[in-house]
């Protein structure tokens, strides 16, 4: 028993040392990041040809279904085809002829949280694409997933997509799960919106909610004063007493934001009956098609696989190099999320047993 106690204390010391070392390394790395000051160059573009991805998937299953003789003939034909393609490309290059390339479909991704944190990587990816995209040949596809969030954050994200549209490059938004509120503000910028049958779309409205602890503080004899310069500097407060006048001004601001939202959507989708759809309600894919919130029912996979037949499909993503503290934080967050979903899954399974 004494041995186990000593062994347990030894393990505790080791764990404590490792945790302390990780914290120290995190602090040092964080300080190093701050010393660099300029983060503009920290990151890189990740380019992936999706034609090759889908082609490999198709060839993998074909190979499994073939006999040995068929597989050998298939491999031989594929190598011959690849050799011919390289030879043709080299001949064009050597002859100095203009490259009569196929069109390209540039695929961007946006996974939105309440702050639209993906806006900066999206901005950089768009800047890169706009530097080479040809409005006559190319297209941009944004795979969009977001339930919305802060108005100013999603306003900026939508403005980044507006850059593509203003250059005359066709823009398609693919929504597999949700593009609501600020997410739909982004989607409506596209020339065409494609959504899966049960994707959630719409929620063209504005909401604001906050708790108020004034009565609690008053009951406990705690004073809280809000001092402002300017009649409308603070119309609503969490700890102070809210007045009917301040509440009315706050509602007027919400209504004005809603009007701006409706105008933004109407300008980009003039065929919409904005009065019918801008009530804050949501529609699933097929219902959204009926009210013209979207243009087609199709998953992003379907759309891109079809695009591979007519164009070179290229995924473009900007990835910032993460510091050690960020990596540790992400790892911890992922582990916690996995645990939570595992517990929720266990409860769900018990419910249906």
Coordinates of C-alpha atoms in Angstrom, one line a residue:
X1 CA 0.0 0.0 0.0
X2 CA 2.9 2.4 0.9
X3 CA 4.5 1.6 -2.5
X4 CA 1.3 2.5 -4.4
X5 CA 1.0 5.8 -2.4
X6 CA 4.6 6.7 -3.3
X7 CA 4.0 5.7 -6.9
X8 CA 0.9 7.8 -7.1
X9 CA 2.8 10.8 -5.7
X10 CA 5.5 10.2 -8.2
X11 CA 3.0 10.2 -11.1
X12 CA 1.4 13.4 -9.7
X13 CA 4.8 15.1 -9.7
X14 CA 5.4 14.1 -13.3
X15 CA 2.0 15.3 -14.4
X16 CA 2.6 18.6 -12.6
X17 CA 6.0 19.0 -14.2
X18 CA 4.6 18.3 -17.7
X19 CA 1.7 20.7 -17.3
X20 CA 4.0 23.5 -15.9
X21 CA 6.4 22.9 -18.9
X22 CA 3.5 23.2 -21.3
X23 CA 2.3 26.4 -19.7
X24 CA 5.8 27.9 -19.7
X25 CA 6.2 27.0 -23.4
X26 CA 2.8 28.5 -24.2
X27 CA 3.8 31.8 -22.4
X28 CA 7.1 31.9 -24.3
X29 CA 5.5 31.2 -27.7
X30 CA 2.8 33.8 -27.0
X31 CA 5.4 36.4 -26.2
X32 CA 7.3 35.5 -29.3
X33 CA 4.1 36.0 -31.4
X34 CA 3.6 39.4 -29.8
X35 CA 7.2 40.4 -30.5
X36 CA 6.7 39.8 -34.2
X37 CA 4.0 42.4 -34.3
X38 CA 3.2 42.0 -38.0
X39 CA 1.0 38.8 -38.6
X40 CA 0.3 39.7 -42.2
X41 CA 2.6 37.1 -43.7
X42 CA 1.9 34.3 -41.2
X43 CA 0.0 31.8 -43.3
X44 CA -0.2 30.2 -46.7
X45 CA -2.7 29.3 -49.4
X46 CA -3.7 25.7 -49.6
X47 CA -4.5 24.6 -53.2
X48 CA -6.2 21.3 -53.9
X49 CA -7.5 20.0 -57.3
X50 CA -10.8 18.4 -56.6
X51 CA -10.9 16.8 -60.0
X52 CA -8.1 14.5 -58.9
X53 CA -9.8 13.9 -55.6
X54 CA -13.1 12.7 -57.2
X55 CA -11.2 10.8 -59.9
X56 CA -9.2 8.9 -57.4
X57 CA -12.3 7.9 -55.5
X58 CA -13.9 6.7 -58.7
X59 CA -10.8 4.8 -59.8
X60 CA -10.4 3.2 -56.3
X61 CA -13.8 1.6 -56.4
X62 CA -13.4 0.6 -60.1
X63 CA -10.1 -1.1 -59.2
X64 CA -11.8 -3.1 -56.5
X65 CA -14.5 -4.3 -58.8
X66 CA -12.1 -5.4 -61.6
X67 CA -10.4 -8.7 -62.2
X68 CA -6.6 -8.8 -62.2
X69 CA -6.6 -8.8 -66.0
X70 CA -9.0 -5.9 -66.3
X71 CA -7.0 -4.0 -63.6
X72 CA -3.8 -4.4 -65.6
X73 CA -5.4 -3.2 -68.8
X74 CA -7.0 -0.2 -66.9
X75 CA -3.6 0.8 -65.4
X76 CA -2.0 0.6 -68.8
X77 CA -4.6 2.8 -70.4
X78 CA -4.5 5.3 -67.6
X79 CA -0.7 5.6 -67.9
X80 CA -1.0 6.0 -71.6
X81 CA -3.6 8.8 -71.2
X82 CA -1.4 10.6 -68.6
X83 CA 1.6 10.4 -70.9
X84 CA -0.4 11.9 -73.8
X85 CA -1.7 14.7 -71.6
X86 CA 1.9 15.6 -70.5
X87 CA 3.1 15.5 -74.1
X88 CA 0.4 17.8 -75.3
X89 CA 1.0 20.3 -72.5
X90 CA 4.7 20.3 -73.3
X91 CA 4.1 20.8 -77.0
X92 CA 1.9 23.8 -76.4
X93 CA 4.5 25.3 -74.1
X94 CA 7.3 24.8 -76.5
X95 CA 5.4 26.2 -79.4
X96 CA 4.6 29.3 -77.5
X97 CA 1.0 29.1 -78.3
X98 CA -1.6 30.8 -76.1
X99 CA -2.8 28.4 -73.4
X100 CA -6.4 27.6 -74.4
X101 CA -7.2 26.2 -70.9
X102 CA -10.5 24.9 -69.6
X103 CA -12.4 27.1 -67.3
X104 CA -11.7 26.9 -63.6
X105 CA -14.1 26.7 -60.6
X106 CA -12.5 28.1 -57.5
X107 CA -14.0 26.6 -54.4
X108 CA -13.9 28.7 -51.1
X109 CA -15.2 27.6 -47.7
X110 CA -16.8 29.7 -45.0
X111 CA -17.8 28.1 -41.6
X112 CA -19.4 30.9 -39.7
X113 CA -19.5 31.4 -35.9
X114 CA -21.3 34.3 -34.2
X115 CA -18.3 36.7 -34.9
X116 CA -17.8 35.5 -38.5
X117 CA -14.2 34.6 -37.6
X118 CA -13.6 33.0 -41.0
X119 CA -13.8 36.4 -42.7
X120 CA -10.1 37.1 -42.7
X121 CA -9.1 33.8 -44.3
X122 CA -11.9 34.3 -46.8
X123 CA -10.7 37.8 -47.6
X124 CA -7.2 36.6 -48.3
X125 CA -8.4 33.6 -50.5
X126 CA -10.7 36.0 -52.5
X127 CA -7.8 38.4 -53.0
X128 CA -5.7 35.5 -54.4
X129 CA -8.5 34.2 -56.7
X130 CA -9.4 37.7 -58.1
X131 CA -5.7 38.2 -59.1
X132 CA -6.0 35.4 -61.7
X133 CA -9.7 34.6 -62.3
X134 CA -11.1 35.2 -65.8
X135 CA -14.7 36.5 -65.8
X136 CA -15.2 34.9 -69.3
X137 CA -14.1 31.4 -68.3
X138 CA -14.1 31.0 -64.5
X139 CA -16.5 30.7 -61.6
X140 CA -16.3 30.9 -57.8
X141 CA -18.2 28.6 -55.5
X142 CA -18.6 29.4 -51.8
X143 CA -19.5 26.5 -49.6
X144 CA -21.3 28.3 -46.9
X145 CA -22.4 27.2 -43.5
X146 CA -23.6 29.8 -40.9
X147 CA -26.5 30.5 -38.6
X148 CA -25.6 34.2 -38.5
X149 CA -24.2 36.4 -35.8
X150 CA -23.0 40.0 -35.3
X151 CA -24.4 42.4 -37.9
X152 CA -21.2 44.3 -38.6
X153 CA -19.1 41.1 -38.8
X154 CA -21.4 39.4 -41.3
X155 CA -21.7 42.7 -43.2
X156 CA -18.0 42.6 -43.8
X157 CA -18.0 38.9 -44.8
X158 CA -20.8 39.6 -47.3
X159 CA -18.8 42.6 -48.6
X160 CA -15.9 40.3 -49.4
X161 CA -18.2 38.2 -51.6
X162 CA -19.5 41.4 -53.2
X163 CA -15.9 41.9 -54.5
X164 CA -16.3 38.8 -56.6
X165 CA -19.6 39.9 -58.0
X166 CA -18.4 43.4 -58.8
X167 CA -15.6 41.9 -60.9
X168 CA -18.2 40.1 -63.1
X169 CA -17.1 36.6 -62.0
X170 CA -20.0 34.2 -61.7
X171 CA -20.5 33.3 -58.0
X172 CA -22.5 30.3 -56.7
X173 CA -23.3 29.7 -53.0
X174 CA -23.7 26.1 -51.9
X175 CA -25.5 25.5 -48.6
X176 CA -25.6 22.0 -47.3
X177 CA -26.8 22.7 -43.7
X178 CA -27.6 26.3 -42.9
X179 CA -27.4 29.8 -44.2
X180 CA -29.6 31.9 -41.9
X181 CA -29.7 35.5 -40.9
X182 CA -26.1 36.8 -41.5
X183 CA -25.4 33.5 -43.3
X184 CA -28.2 34.3 -45.8
X185 CA -26.9 37.8 -46.1
X186 CA -23.7 36.3 -47.5
X187 CA -25.6 33.7 -49.6
X188 CA -27.8 36.3 -51.3
X189 CA -24.7 38.0 -52.8
X190 CA -24.3 35.0 -55.1
X191 CA -25.7 34.9 -58.7
X192 CA -27.1 31.5 -57.8
X193 CA -27.9 29.7 -54.5
X194 CA -27.8 25.9 -54.4
X195 CA -29.0 24.1 -51.2
X196 CA -29.6 20.6 -50.0
X197 CA -33.2 19.5 -49.5
X198 CA -33.2 20.1 -45.7
X199 CA -30.8 23.0 -45.5
X200 CA -32.1 25.9 -43.3
X201 CA -32.3 29.3 -45.0
X202 CA -33.8 32.7 -44.4
X203 CA -34.2 34.2 -40.9
X204 CA -34.1 37.7 -42.5
X205 CA -34.5 39.6 -39.2
X206 CA -32.6 41.2 -36.4
X207 CA -32.6 40.1 -32.7
X208 CA -31.0 41.6 -29.6
X209 CA -31.4 40.3 -26.0
X210 CA -29.7 41.2 -22.8
X211 CA -30.3 40.5 -19.1
X212 CA -30.9 43.3 -16.6
X213 CA -29.8 43.1 -13.0
X214 CA -31.1 46.5 -11.8
X215 CA -33.9 45.1 -9.5
X216 CA -31.5 42.6 -8.0
X217 CA -28.9 45.3 -7.3
X218 CA -31.6 47.7 -5.9
X219 CA -32.9 44.9 -3.6
X220 CA -29.4 44.5 -2.2
X221 CA -28.8 48.3 -1.8
X222 CA -26.2 48.4 -4.6
X223 CA -26.2 51.6 -6.7
X224 CA -25.0 51.4 -10.3
X225 CA -24.7 54.7 -12.3
X226 CA -24.4 55.1 -16.0
X227 CA -22.8 58.4 -17.0
X228 CA -23.0 59.4 -20.7
X229 CA -22.3 62.3 -22.9
X230 CA -24.8 62.2 -25.7
X231 CA -28.5 61.4 -25.5
X232 CA -28.3 58.1 -27.2
X233 CA -24.8 56.9 -26.1
X234 CA -26.3 54.2 -24.0
X235 CA -30.0 53.4 -24.6
X236 CA -30.0 50.0 -22.8
X237 CA -27.9 48.8 -19.9
X238 CA -27.4 45.5 -18.1
X239 CA -27.0 46.9 -14.6
X240 CA -28.7 50.3 -14.7
X241 CA -32.4 51.1 -14.9
X242 CA -33.8 51.0 -18.4
X243 CA -36.2 53.7 -19.4
X244 CA -39.1 53.4 -21.8
X245 CA -37.5 56.2 -23.9
X246 CA -34.2 54.3 -24.1
X247 CA -36.0 51.1 -24.9
X248 CA -38.0 52.7 -27.8
X249 CA -34.7 54.2 -29.3
X250 CA -33.2 50.7 -29.1
X251 CA -36.2 49.2 -31.0
X252 CA -35.9 51.9 -33.6
X253 CA -32.3 51.0 -34.2
X254 CA -33.2 47.4 -34.5
X255 CA -35.9 48.2 -37.0
X256 CA -33.5 50.4 -39.0
X257 CA -31.0 47.5 -39.1
X258 CA -33.8 45.2 -40.4
X259 CA -34.7 47.7 -43.1
X260 CA -31.0 47.8 -44.2
X261 CA -31.0 44.0 -44.2
X262 CA -34.1 43.8 -46.4
X263 CA -32.7 46.4 -48.8
X264 CA -29.5 44.5 -49.1
X265 CA -31.2 41.2 -49.9
X266 CA -33.7 42.9 -52.3
X267 CA -30.9 44.5 -54.3
X268 CA -29.2 41.1 -54.9
X269 CA -32.3 39.0 -55.3
X270 CA -34.9 41.3 -56.9
X271 CA -37.2 38.4 -57.8
X272 CA -37.9 37.8 -54.0
X273 CA -41.1 38.9 -52.4
X274 CA -39.2 40.5 -49.6
X275 CA -42.3 41.4 -47.6
X276 CA -43.2 37.7 -47.5
X277 CA -39.8 36.3 -46.5
X278 CA -38.3 39.0 -44.3
X279 CA -40.3 38.2 -41.2
X280 CA -37.5 36.4 -39.4
X281 CA -38.9 32.9 -40.4
X282 CA -36.8 30.1 -41.8
X283 CA -37.4 27.7 -44.6
X284 CA -36.0 24.2 -45.4
X285 CA -34.5 23.7 -48.8
X286 CA -37.5 22.6 -50.8
X287 CA -39.7 25.2 -49.2
X288 CA -37.0 27.8 -49.7
X289 CA -37.1 27.0 -53.4
X290 CA -40.8 27.6 -53.6
X291 CA -40.4 31.2 -52.1
X292 CA -37.3 31.8 -54.3
X293 CA -34.8 32.1 -51.5
X294 CA -32.7 29.6 -53.5
X295 CA -32.4 28.6 -57.1
X296 CA -31.8 24.8 -57.1
X297 CA -32.0 21.8 -54.8
X298 CA -28.6 20.1 -54.9
X299 CA -25.8 19.2 -52.4
X300 CA -22.4 20.8 -52.9
X301 CA -20.9 17.4 -53.7
X302 CA -23.3 17.0 -56.6
X303 CA -22.7 20.5 -57.9
X304 CA -18.9 20.1 -57.8
X305 CA -18.8 16.6 -59.3
X306 CA -20.8 17.9 -62.2
X307 CA -18.5 21.0 -62.5
X308 CA -15.5 18.6 -62.8
X309 CA -16.9 17.5 -66.2
X310 CA -16.7 21.0 -67.6
X311 CA -13.9 22.7 -65.7
X312 CA -10.8 22.4 -63.5
X313 CA -12.2 22.5 -59.9
X314 CA -9.7 24.0 -57.4
X315 CA -10.2 24.4 -53.7
X316 CA -8.5 27.5 -52.3
X317 CA -8.1 28.2 -48.6
X318 CA -5.9 30.5 -46.6
X319 CA -4.5 28.9 -43.5
X320 CA -2.8 31.0 -40.8
X321 CA 0.0 29.3 -38.9
X322 CA -1.2 28.8 -35.4
X323 CA 0.9 29.5 -32.3
X324 CA 1.5 26.7 -29.7
X325 CA -1.0 28.3 -27.3
X326 CA -3.6 28.3 -30.0
X327 CA -2.9 24.7 -30.9
X328 CA -3.1 23.6 -27.3
X329 CA -6.4 25.6 -26.9
X330 CA -7.8 24.0 -30.1
X331 CA -6.8 20.5 -28.9
X332 CA -8.4 21.1 -25.5
X333 CA -11.6 22.5 -27.1
X334 CA -11.8 19.6 -29.5
X335 CA -11.4 17.1 -26.7
X336 CA -14.1 18.8 -24.6
X337 CA -16.5 19.0 -27.6
X338 CA -15.9 15.3 -28.3
X339 CA -16.7 14.5 -24.6
X340 CA -19.9 16.6 -24.6
X341 CA -21.2 15.1 -27.8
X342 CA -20.4 11.6 -26.5
X343 CA -22.4 12.2 -23.3
X344 CA -25.3 13.7 -25.3
X345 CA -25.2 10.7 -27.6
X346 CA -25.4 8.3 -24.6
X347 CA -28.4 10.1 -23.3
X348 CA -30.0 10.0 -26.8
X349 CA -29.4 6.3 -27.1
X350 CA -31.0 5.7 -23.6
X351 CA -34.0 7.7 -24.7
X352 CA -34.7 5.5 -27.7
X353 CA -33.9 2.1 -26.2

